[in-house]
PDB file of C-alpha atoms and ligand atoms in Angstrom:
ATOM      1  CA  UNK A 143     -22.195  13.753  30.877  1.00 94.00           C
ATOM      2  CA  UNK A 144     -25.894  14.551  31.205  1.00 97.00           C
ATOM      3  CA  UNK A 145     -28.433  11.910  30.158  1.00 98.00           C
ATOM      4  CA  UNK A 146     -32.125  12.688  29.653  1.00 98.00           C
ATOM      5  CA  UNK A 147     -34.503  10.136  31.102  1.00 97.00           C
ATOM      6  CA  UNK A 148     -37.465   8.802  29.171  1.00 95.00           C
ATOM      7  CA  UNK A 149     -40.024   7.252  31.511  1.00 95.00           C
ATOM      8  CA  UNK A 150     -43.809   7.376  30.974  1.00 96.00           C
ATOM      9  CA  UNK A 151     -44.575   8.981  34.333  1.00 97.00           C
ATOM     10  CA  UNK A 152     -42.308  11.948  33.568  1.00 98.00           C
ATOM     11  CA  UNK A 153     -44.033  12.647  30.259  1.00 97.00           C
ATOM     12  CA  UNK A 154     -47.421  12.294  31.839  1.00 97.00           C
ATOM     13  CA  UNK A 155     -46.527  14.851  34.533  1.00 98.00           C
ATOM     14  CA  UNK A 156     -44.696  17.225  32.199  1.00 98.00           C
ATOM     15  CA  UNK A 157     -41.358  16.846  34.029  1.00 98.00           C
ATOM     16  CA  UNK A 158     -37.927  16.860  32.435  1.00 98.00           C
ATOM     17  CA  UNK A 159     -35.488  14.653  34.336  1.00 98.00           C
ATOM     18  CA  UNK A 160     -31.793  14.486  33.496  1.00 98.00           C
ATOM     19  CA  UNK A 161     -29.137  12.380  35.231  1.00 98.00           C
ATOM     20  CA  UNK A 162     -25.618  13.737  35.585  1.00 98.00           C
ATOM     21  CA  UNK A 163     -23.477  10.619  35.142  1.00 98.00           C
ATOM     22  CA  UNK A 164     -20.729  11.313  37.689  1.00 97.00           C
ATOM     23  CA  UNK A 165     -20.560   7.536  38.016  1.00 96.00           C
ATOM     24  CA  UNK A 166     -18.763   7.520  34.645  1.00 96.00           C
ATOM     25  CA  UNK A 167     -15.997   9.954  35.700  1.00 93.00           C
ATOM     26  CA  UNK A 168     -13.473   7.237  36.387  1.00 92.00           C
ATOM     27  CA  UNK A 169     -13.649   3.419  36.356  1.00 89.00           C
ATOM     28  CA  UNK A 170     -12.550   3.029  40.010  1.00 90.00           C
ATOM     29  CA  UNK A 171     -12.608   6.439  41.684  1.00 93.00           C
ATOM     30  CA  UNK A 172     -16.333   6.752  41.615  1.00 84.00           C
ATOM     31  CA  UNK A 173     -18.455   9.855  41.196  1.00 90.00           C
ATOM     32  CA  UNK A 174     -18.444  12.218  44.106  1.00 96.00           C
ATOM     33  CA  UNK A 175     -15.525  10.448  45.799  1.00 96.00           C
ATOM     34  CA  UNK A 176     -13.294  11.549  42.924  1.00 94.00           C
ATOM     35  CA  UNK A 177     -14.489  15.143  43.420  1.00 97.00           C
ATOM     36  CA  UNK A 178     -13.967  14.926  47.175  1.00 97.00           C
ATOM     37  CA  UNK A 179     -10.448  13.527  46.892  1.00 97.00           C
ATOM     38  CA  UNK A 180      -9.111  15.896  44.245  1.00 97.00           C
ATOM     39  CA  UNK A 181      -8.114  18.871  46.421  1.00 98.00           C
ATOM     40  CA  UNK A 182      -7.236  16.597  49.344  1.00 98.00           C
ATOM     41  CA  UNK A 183      -4.616  14.912  47.153  1.00 97.00           C
ATOM     42  CA  UNK A 184      -3.290  18.272  45.963  1.00 98.00           C
ATOM     43  CA  UNK A 185      -3.045  19.439  49.585  1.00 98.00           C
ATOM     44  CA  UNK A 186      -1.327  16.203  50.647  1.00 98.00           C
ATOM     45  CA  UNK A 187       1.249  16.628  47.897  1.00 97.00           C
ATOM     46  CA  UNK A 188       1.796  20.310  48.820  1.00 97.00           C
ATOM     47  CA  UNK A 189       2.433  19.230  52.420  1.00 97.00           C
ATOM     48  CA  UNK A 190       4.972  16.683  51.216  1.00 97.00           C
ATOM     49  CA  UNK A 191       3.003  13.660  52.438  1.00 97.00           C
ATOM     50  CA  UNK A 192       3.518  10.371  50.610  1.00 97.00           C
ATOM     51  CA  UNK A 193       0.847   8.456  52.547  1.00 98.00           C
ATOM     52  CA  UNK A 194      -2.922   8.955  52.887  1.00 98.00           C
ATOM     53  CA  UNK A 195      -4.748   7.579  55.901  1.00 98.00           C
ATOM     54  CA  UNK A 196      -8.508   7.412  56.107  1.00 97.00           C
ATOM     55  CA  UNK A 197     -11.412   5.656  57.827  1.00 97.00           C
ATOM     56  CA  UNK A 198     -14.477   3.696  56.783  1.00 96.00           C
ATOM     57  CA  UNK A 199     -16.831   0.765  57.069  1.00 94.00           C
ATOM     58  CA  UNK A 200     -16.361  -2.555  55.318  1.00 92.00           C
ATOM     59  CA  UNK A 201     -18.350  -1.582  52.204  1.00 93.00           C
ATOM     60  CA  UNK A 202     -17.249   2.035  52.028  1.00 95.00           C
ATOM     61  CA  UNK A 203     -17.142   3.715  48.614  1.00 96.00           C
ATOM     62  CA  UNK A 204     -14.706   6.204  50.113  1.00 96.00           C
ATOM     63  CA  UNK A 205     -12.257   3.454  51.144  1.00 97.00           C
ATOM     64  CA  UNK A 206     -12.382   1.943  47.643  1.00 97.00           C
ATOM     65  CA  UNK A 207     -11.928   5.360  46.002  1.00 97.00           C
ATOM     66  CA  UNK A 208      -9.045   6.407  48.265  1.00 98.00           C
ATOM     67  CA  UNK A 209      -7.241   3.123  47.584  1.00 98.00           C
ATOM     68  CA  UNK A 210      -7.619   3.565  43.815  1.00 97.00           C
ATOM     69  CA  UNK A 211      -6.687   7.257  43.896  1.00 97.00           C
ATOM     70  CA  UNK A 212      -3.582   6.507  45.954  1.00 98.00           C
ATOM     71  CA  UNK A 213      -2.475   3.970  43.422  1.00 97.00           C
ATOM     72  CA  UNK A 214      -3.159   6.252  40.472  1.00 97.00           C
ATOM     73  CA  UNK A 215      -1.543   9.369  41.933  1.00 97.00           C
ATOM     74  CA  UNK A 216       1.386   7.767  43.727  1.00 97.00           C
ATOM     75  CA  UNK A 217       0.435   7.757  47.411  1.00 98.00           C
ATOM     76  CA  UNK A 218       0.644   4.879  49.848  1.00 98.00           C
ATOM     77  CA  UNK A 219      -2.746   4.365  51.483  1.00 98.00           C
ATOM     78  CA  UNK A 220      -3.881   3.118  54.877  1.00 98.00           C
ATOM     79  CA  UNK A 221      -7.504   2.299  55.643  1.00 98.00           C
ATOM     80  CA  UNK A 222      -8.705   2.157  59.260  1.00 97.00           C
ATOM     81  CA  UNK A 223     -11.729  -0.134  59.103  1.00 96.00           C
ATOM     82  CA  UNK A 224     -14.614  -0.227  61.613  1.00 95.00           C
ATOM     83  CA  UNK A 225     -15.041  -3.691  63.165  1.00 93.00           C
ATOM     84  CA  UNK A 226     -12.087  -5.779  64.350  1.00 89.00           C
ATOM     85  CA  UNK A 227     -14.001  -8.998  63.614  1.00 85.00           C
ATOM     86  CA  UNK A 228     -13.780  -8.195  59.884  1.00 83.00           C
ATOM     87  CA  UNK A 229     -10.067  -8.885  59.642  1.00 82.00           C
ATOM     88  CA  UNK A 230     -10.799 -12.585  59.186  1.00 85.00           C
ATOM     89  CA  UNK A 231     -13.133 -11.933  56.255  1.00 83.00           C
ATOM     90  CA  UNK A 232     -11.195  -9.287  54.441  1.00 85.00           C
ATOM     91  CA  UNK A 233     -10.693 -11.425  51.353  1.00 87.00           C
ATOM     92  CA  UNK A 234     -14.376 -12.325  51.076  1.00 90.00           C
ATOM     93  CA  UNK A 235     -15.535  -8.726  51.212  1.00 94.00           C
ATOM     94  CA  UNK A 236     -15.443  -7.286  47.664  1.00 95.00           C
ATOM     95  CA  UNK A 237     -14.692  -3.706  48.767  1.00 95.00           C
ATOM     96  CA  UNK A 238     -11.843  -4.664  51.095  1.00 96.00           C
ATOM     97  CA  UNK A 239     -10.450  -7.098  48.560  1.00 96.00           C
ATOM     98  CA  UNK A 240     -10.426  -4.338  45.951  1.00 96.00           C
ATOM     99  CA  UNK A 241      -8.788  -1.865  48.345  1.00 97.00           C
ATOM    100  CA  UNK A 242      -6.012  -4.344  49.085  1.00 97.00           C
ATOM    101  CA  UNK A 243      -5.513  -5.038  45.380  1.00 97.00           C
ATOM    102  CA  UNK A 244      -4.991  -1.299  44.925  1.00 97.00           C
ATOM    103  CA  UNK A 245      -2.229  -1.498  47.533  1.00 97.00           C
ATOM    104  CA  UNK A 246      -4.085  -0.170  50.572  1.00 98.00           C
ATOM    105  CA  UNK A 247      -2.943  -1.452  53.988  1.00 97.00           C
ATOM    106  CA  UNK A 248      -5.916  -2.232  56.197  1.00 97.00           C
ATOM    107  CA  UNK A 249      -6.055  -1.924  59.956  1.00 96.00           C
ATOM    108  CA  UNK A 250      -9.149  -3.254  61.695  1.00 96.00           C
ATOM    109  CA  UNK A 251     -10.268  -1.581  64.919  1.00 95.00           C
ATOM    110  CA  UNK A 252     -13.164  -2.227  67.290  1.00 95.00           C
ATOM    111  CA  UNK A 253     -16.292  -0.130  66.922  1.00 94.00           C
ATOM    112  CA  UNK A 254     -15.408   1.482  70.224  1.00 94.00           C
ATOM    113  CA  UNK A 255     -11.931   2.533  69.073  1.00 94.00           C
ATOM    114  CA  UNK A 256     -13.339   3.638  65.731  1.00 95.00           C
ATOM    115  CA  UNK A 257     -15.514   6.175  67.525  1.00 94.00           C
ATOM    116  CA  UNK A 258     -12.344   7.726  68.977  1.00 93.00           C
ATOM    117  CA  UNK A 259     -10.858   8.303  65.557  1.00 91.00           C
ATOM    118  CA  UNK A 260     -10.838  12.113  65.937  1.00 88.00           C
ATOM    119  CA  UNK A 261      -9.042  11.988  69.310  1.00 92.00           C
ATOM    120  CA  UNK A 262      -5.474  13.195  69.428  1.00 91.00           C
ATOM    121  CA  UNK A 263      -4.349  10.152  71.405  1.00 93.00           C
ATOM    122  CA  UNK A 264      -5.757   7.788  68.819  1.00 94.00           C
ATOM    123  CA  UNK A 265      -4.098   9.664  65.939  1.00 93.00           C
ATOM    124  CA  UNK A 266      -0.802   9.830  67.855  1.00 94.00           C
ATOM    125  CA  UNK A 267      -0.811   6.024  68.188  1.00 95.00           C
ATOM    126  CA  UNK A 268      -1.426   5.706  64.463  1.00 96.00           C
ATOM    127  CA  UNK A 269       1.531   8.015  63.790  1.00 96.00           C
ATOM    128  CA  UNK A 270       3.732   5.791  65.958  1.00 96.00           C
ATOM    129  CA  UNK A 271       2.627   2.804  63.932  1.00 96.00           C
ATOM    130  CA  UNK A 272       2.607   4.286  60.411  1.00 96.00           C
ATOM    131  CA  UNK A 273       4.828   7.389  60.495  1.00 95.00           C
ATOM    132  CA  UNK A 274       3.839  10.599  58.726  1.00 95.00           C
ATOM    133  CA  UNK A 275       0.553  10.640  56.819  1.00 97.00           C
ATOM    134  CA  UNK A 276      -2.104  13.003  55.492  1.00 97.00           C
ATOM    135  CA  UNK A 277      -5.467  12.324  57.161  1.00 96.00           C
ATOM    136  CA  UNK A 278      -8.714  12.318  55.212  1.00 96.00           C
ATOM    137  CA  UNK A 279     -11.857  12.059  57.403  1.00 94.00           C
ATOM    138  CA  UNK A 280     -14.374   9.217  57.145  1.00 92.00           C
ATOM    139  CA  UNK A 281     -16.525   9.771  54.072  1.00 88.00           C
ATOM    140  CA  UNK A 282     -13.937  12.284  52.885  1.00 89.00           C
ATOM    141  CA  UNK A 283     -15.777  15.451  53.880  1.00 93.00           C
ATOM    142  CA  UNK A 284     -13.727  18.561  54.680  1.00 95.00           C
ATOM    143  CA  UNK A 285     -13.238  21.982  53.090  1.00 96.00           C
ATOM    144  CA  UNK A 286     -11.134  20.489  50.272  1.00 97.00           C
ATOM    145  CA  UNK A 287     -13.871  17.977  49.478  1.00 97.00           C
ATOM    146  CA  UNK A 288     -16.524  20.683  49.325  1.00 97.00           C
ATOM    147  CA  UNK A 289     -14.312  22.711  46.971  1.00 98.00           C
ATOM    148  CA  UNK A 290     -14.040  19.680  44.670  1.00 98.00           C
ATOM    149  CA  UNK A 291     -17.803  19.155  44.712  1.00 98.00           C
ATOM    150  CA  UNK A 292     -18.316  22.770  43.646  1.00 98.00           C
ATOM    151  CA  UNK A 293     -17.020  21.553  40.263  1.00 98.00           C
ATOM    152  CA  UNK A 294     -19.858  19.039  39.733  1.00 98.00           C
ATOM    153  CA  UNK A 295     -22.293  21.579  38.251  1.00 98.00           C
ATOM    154  CA  UNK A 296     -21.241  23.247  35.011  1.00 97.00           C
ATOM    155  CA  UNK A 297     -22.505  26.249  33.029  1.00 96.00           C
ATOM    156  CA  UNK A 298     -24.950  24.104  31.034  1.00 96.00           C
ATOM    157  CA  UNK A 299     -26.652  23.015  34.276  1.00 98.00           C
ATOM    158  CA  UNK A 300     -27.884  26.517  35.159  1.00 97.00           C
ATOM    159  CA  UNK A 301     -31.161  26.009  33.308  1.00 97.00           C
ATOM    160  CA  UNK A 302     -32.482  23.306  35.671  1.00 98.00           C
ATOM    161  CA  UNK A 303     -35.066  24.309  38.282  1.00 98.00           C
ATOM    162  CA  UNK A 304     -34.071  21.603  40.785  1.00 98.00           C
ATOM    163  CA  UNK A 305     -30.832  19.778  41.542  1.00 98.00           C
ATOM    164  CA  UNK A 306     -31.262  16.482  43.444  1.00 98.00           C
ATOM    165  CA  UNK A 307     -28.487  14.584  45.189  1.00 98.00           C
ATOM    166  CA  UNK A 308     -28.009  11.780  47.704  1.00 98.00           C
ATOM    167  CA  UNK A 309     -26.609  12.771  51.107  1.00 97.00           C
ATOM    168  CA  UNK A 310     -24.273  10.881  53.461  1.00 95.00           C
ATOM    169  CA  UNK A 311     -22.193  13.429  55.345  1.00 94.00           C
ATOM    170  CA  UNK A 312     -23.494  16.340  53.270  1.00 96.00           C
ATOM    171  CA  UNK A 313     -20.141  17.375  51.792  1.00 96.00           C
ATOM    172  CA  UNK A 314     -21.256  16.750  48.235  1.00 97.00           C
ATOM    173  CA  UNK A 315     -24.550  18.557  48.728  1.00 98.00           C
ATOM    174  CA  UNK A 316     -22.692  21.546  50.209  1.00 97.00           C
ATOM    175  CA  UNK A 317     -20.524  21.846  47.096  1.00 98.00           C
ATOM    176  CA  UNK A 318     -23.601  21.682  44.881  1.00 98.00           C
ATOM    177  CA  UNK A 319     -25.400  24.302  46.984  1.00 98.00           C
ATOM    178  CA  UNK A 320     -22.408  26.640  46.666  1.00 97.00           C
ATOM    179  CA  UNK A 321     -22.301  26.348  42.892  1.00 97.00           C
ATOM    180  CA  UNK A 322     -26.054  26.402  42.173  1.00 98.00           C
ATOM    181  CA  UNK A 323     -27.657  29.705  41.138  1.00 97.00           C
ATOM    182  CA  UNK A 324     -30.072  31.651  43.388  1.00 95.00           C
ATOM    183  CA  UNK A 325     -32.938  30.599  41.148  1.00 96.00           C
ATOM    184  CA  UNK A 326     -32.214  26.892  41.567  1.00 98.00           C
ATOM    185  CA  UNK A 327     -33.428  24.759  44.432  1.00 98.00           C
ATOM    186  CA  UNK A 328     -31.183  21.987  45.735  1.00 98.00           C
ATOM    187  CA  UNK A 329     -32.859  18.907  47.263  1.00 98.00           C
ATOM    188  CA  UNK A 330     -30.776  16.494  49.340  1.00 98.00           C
ATOM    189  CA  UNK A 331     -31.972  12.938  49.999  1.00 98.00           C
ATOM    190  CA  UNK A 332     -30.278  11.576  53.158  1.00 97.00           C
ATOM    191  CA  UNK A 333     -29.340   7.895  52.976  1.00 96.00           C
ATOM    192  CA  UNK A 334     -29.426   7.682  56.764  1.00 93.00           C
ATOM    193  CA  UNK A 335     -31.613   8.722  59.664  1.00 90.00           C
ATOM    194  CA  UNK A 336     -30.754  11.651  61.879  1.00 78.00           C
ATOM    195  CA  UNK A 337     -31.229  15.372  62.165  1.00 76.00           C
ATOM    196  CA  UNK A 338     -27.551  16.304  62.554  1.00 84.00           C
ATOM    197  CA  UNK A 339     -27.204  16.784  58.805  1.00 89.00           C
ATOM    198  CA  UNK A 340     -28.852  20.191  58.542  1.00 90.00           C
ATOM    199  CA  UNK A 341     -26.262  21.564  60.944  1.00 89.00           C
ATOM    200  CA  UNK A 342     -23.347  19.855  59.181  1.00 90.00           C
ATOM    201  CA  UNK A 343     -24.428  21.227  55.816  1.00 94.00           C
ATOM    202  CA  UNK A 344     -24.832  24.768  57.172  1.00 94.00           C
ATOM    203  CA  UNK A 345     -21.157  24.604  58.180  1.00 94.00           C
ATOM    204  CA  UNK A 346     -20.066  24.422  54.530  1.00 95.00           C
ATOM    205  CA  UNK A 347     -23.012  25.738  52.520  1.00 94.00           C
ATOM    206  CA  UNK A 348     -22.942  29.416  51.641  1.00 92.00           C
ATOM    207  CA  UNK A 349     -26.589  29.874  50.683  1.00 93.00           C
ATOM    208  CA  UNK A 350     -30.006  28.668  51.765  1.00 94.00           C
ATOM    209  CA  UNK A 351     -31.471  27.554  48.459  1.00 95.00           C
ATOM    210  CA  UNK A 352     -31.663  23.955  49.691  1.00 97.00           C
ATOM    211  CA  UNK A 353     -33.756  21.507  51.660  1.00 96.00           C
ATOM    212  CA  UNK A 354     -33.478  17.907  52.853  1.00 97.00           C
ATOM    213  CA  UNK A 355     -36.130  15.354  51.877  1.00 97.00           C
ATOM    214  CA  UNK A 356     -35.902  12.913  54.765  1.00 96.00           C
ATOM    215  CA  UNK A 357     -38.562  10.345  53.840  1.00 96.00           C
ATOM    216  CA  UNK A 358     -36.475   8.020  51.680  1.00 97.00           C
ATOM    217  CA  UNK A 359     -33.710   6.562  53.869  1.00 97.00           C
ATOM    218  CA  UNK A 360     -35.525   3.186  54.044  1.00 96.00           C
ATOM    219  CA  UNK A 361     -34.831   2.763  57.745  1.00 95.00           C
ATOM    220  CA  UNK A 362     -31.232   3.922  57.850  1.00 94.00           C
ATOM    221  CA  UNK A 363     -27.780   3.658  56.356  1.00 93.00           C
ATOM    222  CA  UNK A 364     -27.358   0.625  54.056  1.00 92.00           C
ATOM    223  CA  UNK A 365     -30.871  -0.589  54.957  1.00 94.00           C
ATOM    224  CA  UNK A 366     -32.837  -1.759  51.946  1.00 95.00           C
ATOM    225  CA  UNK A 367     -36.117  -3.505  51.241  1.00 95.00           C
ATOM    226  CA  UNK A 368     -37.619  -5.422  48.382  1.00 96.00           C
ATOM    227  CA  UNK A 369     -39.401  -2.436  46.897  1.00 97.00           C
ATOM    228  CA  UNK A 370     -36.137  -0.462  46.677  1.00 97.00           C
ATOM    229  CA  UNK A 371     -34.341  -3.361  44.976  1.00 97.00           C
ATOM    230  CA  UNK A 372     -37.180  -3.762  42.487  1.00 97.00           C
ATOM    231  CA  UNK A 373     -37.099  -0.028  41.778  1.00 98.00           C
ATOM    232  CA  UNK A 374     -33.331  -0.072  41.133  1.00 98.00           C
ATOM    233  CA  UNK A 375     -33.687  -3.038  38.762  1.00 98.00           C
ATOM    234  CA  UNK A 376     -36.657  -1.515  36.956  1.00 97.00           C
ATOM    235  CA  UNK A 377     -34.902   1.858  36.572  1.00 98.00           C
ATOM    236  CA  UNK A 378     -31.936   0.145  34.969  1.00 97.00           C
ATOM    237  CA  UNK A 379     -34.174  -1.794  32.600  1.00 97.00           C
ATOM    238  CA  UNK A 380     -35.988   1.361  31.501  1.00 96.00           C
ATOM    239  CA  UNK A 381     -33.045   3.784  31.261  1.00 97.00           C
ATOM    240  CA  UNK A 382     -29.891   1.663  31.065  1.00 97.00           C
ATOM    241  CA  UNK A 383     -28.587   3.485  34.149  1.00 97.00           C
ATOM    242  CA  UNK A 384     -27.380   1.336  37.074  1.00 97.00           C
ATOM    243  CA  UNK A 385     -28.054   2.778  40.538  1.00 98.00           C
ATOM    244  CA  UNK A 386     -26.486   1.738  43.821  1.00 97.00           C
ATOM    245  CA  UNK A 387     -28.899   0.683  46.581  1.00 96.00           C
ATOM    246  CA  UNK A 388     -27.334   2.770  49.362  1.00 96.00           C
ATOM    247  CA  UNK A 389     -27.326   6.296  47.920  1.00 97.00           C
ATOM    248  CA  UNK A 390     -28.411   6.895  44.328  1.00 98.00           C
ATOM    249  CA  UNK A 391     -31.168   4.251  44.380  1.00 98.00           C
ATOM    250  CA  UNK A 392     -32.814   5.886  47.397  1.00 98.00           C
ATOM    251  CA  UNK A 393     -32.402   9.375  45.913  1.00 98.00           C
ATOM    252  CA  UNK A 394     -33.965   8.368  42.600  1.00 98.00           C
ATOM    253  CA  UNK A 395     -36.758   6.470  44.356  1.00 98.00           C
ATOM    254  CA  UNK A 396     -37.451   9.688  46.273  1.00 98.00           C
ATOM    255  CA  UNK A 397     -37.354  11.865  43.146  1.00 98.00           C
ATOM    256  CA  UNK A 398     -39.808   9.606  41.316  1.00 98.00           C
ATOM    257  CA  UNK A 399     -42.082   9.468  44.377  1.00 98.00           C
ATOM    258  CA  UNK A 400     -42.140  13.288  44.509  1.00 98.00           C
ATOM    259  CA  UNK A 401     -42.957  13.386  40.787  1.00 98.00           C
ATOM    260  CA  UNK A 402     -45.771  10.900  41.349  1.00 98.00           C
ATOM    261  CA  UNK A 403     -47.306  12.983  44.144  1.00 97.00           C
ATOM    262  CA  UNK A 404     -47.087  16.234  42.109  1.00 98.00           C
ATOM    263  CA  UNK A 405     -44.476  17.882  44.309  1.00 98.00           C
ATOM    264  CA  UNK A 406     -43.084  19.449  41.101  1.00 98.00           C
ATOM    265  CA  UNK A 407     -45.189  21.685  38.833  1.00 98.00           C
ATOM    266  CA  UNK A 408     -45.650  20.618  35.228  1.00 98.00           C
ATOM    267  CA  UNK A 409     -42.835  22.136  33.163  1.00 98.00           C
ATOM    268  CA  UNK A 410     -40.219  21.670  35.924  1.00 98.00           C
ATOM    269  CA  UNK A 411     -36.733  20.498  34.943  1.00 98.00           C
ATOM    270  CA  UNK A 412     -34.748  18.370  37.387  1.00 98.00           C
ATOM    271  CA  UNK A 413     -31.071  17.444  37.325  1.00 98.00           C
ATOM    272  CA  UNK A 414     -30.344  14.368  39.477  1.00 98.00           C
ATOM    273  CA  UNK A 415     -26.689  13.734  40.311  1.00 98.00           C
ATOM    274  CA  UNK A 416     -25.507  10.141  39.927  1.00 98.00           C
ATOM    275  CA  UNK A 417     -22.809  10.144  42.590  1.00 98.00           C
ATOM    276  CA  UNK A 418     -21.558   6.633  41.727  1.00 97.00           C
ATOM    277  CA  UNK A 419     -21.208   3.971  44.408  1.00 95.00           C
ATOM    278  CA  UNK A 420     -21.664   1.032  42.060  1.00 95.00           C
ATOM    279  CA  UNK A 421     -18.686  -0.806  43.588  1.00 94.00           C
ATOM    280  CA  UNK A 422     -20.897  -1.524  46.599  1.00 94.00           C
ATOM    281  CA  UNK A 423     -23.401  -3.637  44.657  1.00 95.00           C
ATOM    282  CA  UNK A 424     -21.413  -6.899  44.922  1.00 94.00           C
ATOM    283  CA  UNK A 425     -21.194  -6.600  48.697  1.00 93.00           C
ATOM    284  CA  UNK A 426     -24.888  -5.741  48.950  1.00 95.00           C
ATOM    285  CA  UNK A 427     -25.820  -8.716  46.782  1.00 96.00           C
ATOM    286  CA  UNK A 428     -23.913 -11.029  49.133  1.00 94.00           C
ATOM    287  CA  UNK A 429     -26.052  -9.725  52.002  1.00 93.00           C
ATOM    288  CA  UNK A 430     -29.300  -9.881  50.014  1.00 95.00           C
ATOM    289  CA  UNK A 431     -28.614 -13.477  49.094  1.00 95.00           C
ATOM    290  CA  UNK A 432     -28.155 -14.412  52.746  1.00 93.00           C
ATOM    291  CA  UNK A 433     -31.493 -12.796  53.547  1.00 92.00           C
ATOM    292  CA  UNK A 434     -33.285 -14.464  50.631  1.00 93.00           C
ATOM    293  CA  UNK A 435     -34.142 -11.103  49.053  1.00 93.00           C
ATOM    294  CA  UNK A 436     -34.052 -10.380  45.304  1.00 95.00           C
ATOM    295  CA  UNK A 437     -30.621  -9.337  43.999  1.00 97.00           C
ATOM    296  CA  UNK A 438     -29.577  -6.191  42.174  1.00 97.00           C
ATOM    297  CA  UNK A 439     -29.126  -6.883  38.460  1.00 95.00           C
ATOM    298  CA  UNK A 440     -25.604  -6.481  37.149  1.00 88.00           C
ATOM    299  CA  UNK A 441     -24.531  -7.198  33.591  1.00 76.00           C
TER     300      UNK A 441
HETATM  301  C1  LIG B 626     -20.362   8.893  49.711  1.00 67.13           C
HETATM  302  C2  LIG B 626     -21.508   8.916  48.758  1.00 67.13           C
HETATM  303  C3  LIG B 626     -22.551   9.862  48.856  1.00 67.13           C
HETATM  304  C4  LIG B 626     -22.626  10.841  49.989  1.00 67.13           C
HETATM  305  O1  LIG B 626     -21.722  11.883  49.876  1.00 67.13           O
HETATM  306  P1  LIG B 626     -21.563  12.903  51.079  1.00 67.13           P
HETATM  307  O2  LIG B 626     -20.646  13.932  50.543  1.00 67.13           O
HETATM  308  O3  LIG B 626     -20.951  12.144  52.217  1.00 67.13           O
HETATM  309  O4  LIG B 626     -22.898  13.414  51.442  1.00 67.13           O
HETATM  310  C5  LIG B 626     -23.539   9.857  47.902  1.00 67.13           C
HETATM  311  N1  LIG B 626     -23.540   8.944  46.916  1.00 67.13           N
HETATM  312  C6  LIG B 626     -22.582   8.017  46.790  1.00 67.13           C
HETATM  313  C7  LIG B 626     -22.685   7.040  45.702  1.00 67.13           C
HETATM  314  C8  LIG B 626     -21.542   7.975  47.708  1.00 67.13           C
HETATM  315  O5  LIG B 626     -20.597   7.029  47.582  1.00 67.13           O
END
């Protein structure tokens, strides 16, 4: 569903901004994670696997989505979680609690072991412990995920001049790049620092009609400040659309900042992808409260 945004600044600058509400695709398998899992689940079934194993941090949208998708489509799920100290808090963490409620088994590993997650020895040990499983990488990005994300844009989206999307691993952006037309420009807004992303995206992207806007990561992955929180709350008040602080909030903050500084010509139409991630708000609010920062408004 596409939702047109009515904010004074946009009118003043002659910009049409529309949000693609991928966050509304499914109540638990949020936004781009649904797209990224689709062909992975089909592949797992074709290979005869009955168990999915994947990796993530304690607040990971991908962990939550994989747990819910496993439950809905009849797979057992195993989540390898970064940080062995977290095992003691797994019931206080909203994401991990949700994943367990969906039937996911959690295994906590040290940050050091987590870094070895691609190694054959590490995977072999997991196979000894859990038997046969289909592996989905951290964040869910692989060729199947990119194929799923090529289905985000539809025929009616061809009229937009710009497509804007948050970037973690770049899998979602790659799918969007592959399905955008030559006349469209795709802007990715990384939610983390680092220059490895351009290379990662080139691995999957089949055209060069794209660019990363690297000024709106707010210091790094899951880092937030008061001005971002206020923006997310204000955006919701004005449009009714909730944003998550880790991905879509930073992307939209960046889009509005570019509008403000006349990056886009008057008459430009922009489609911003709401990739979901709202499950992470509860966990973020716990952290904000500890730091004495304002909280993200939820109904
Ligand atoms: C995971 C996620 C992203 C990043 O997707 P990538 O394919 O890893 O770039 C963006 N937005 C939300 C809400 C996410 O959960």
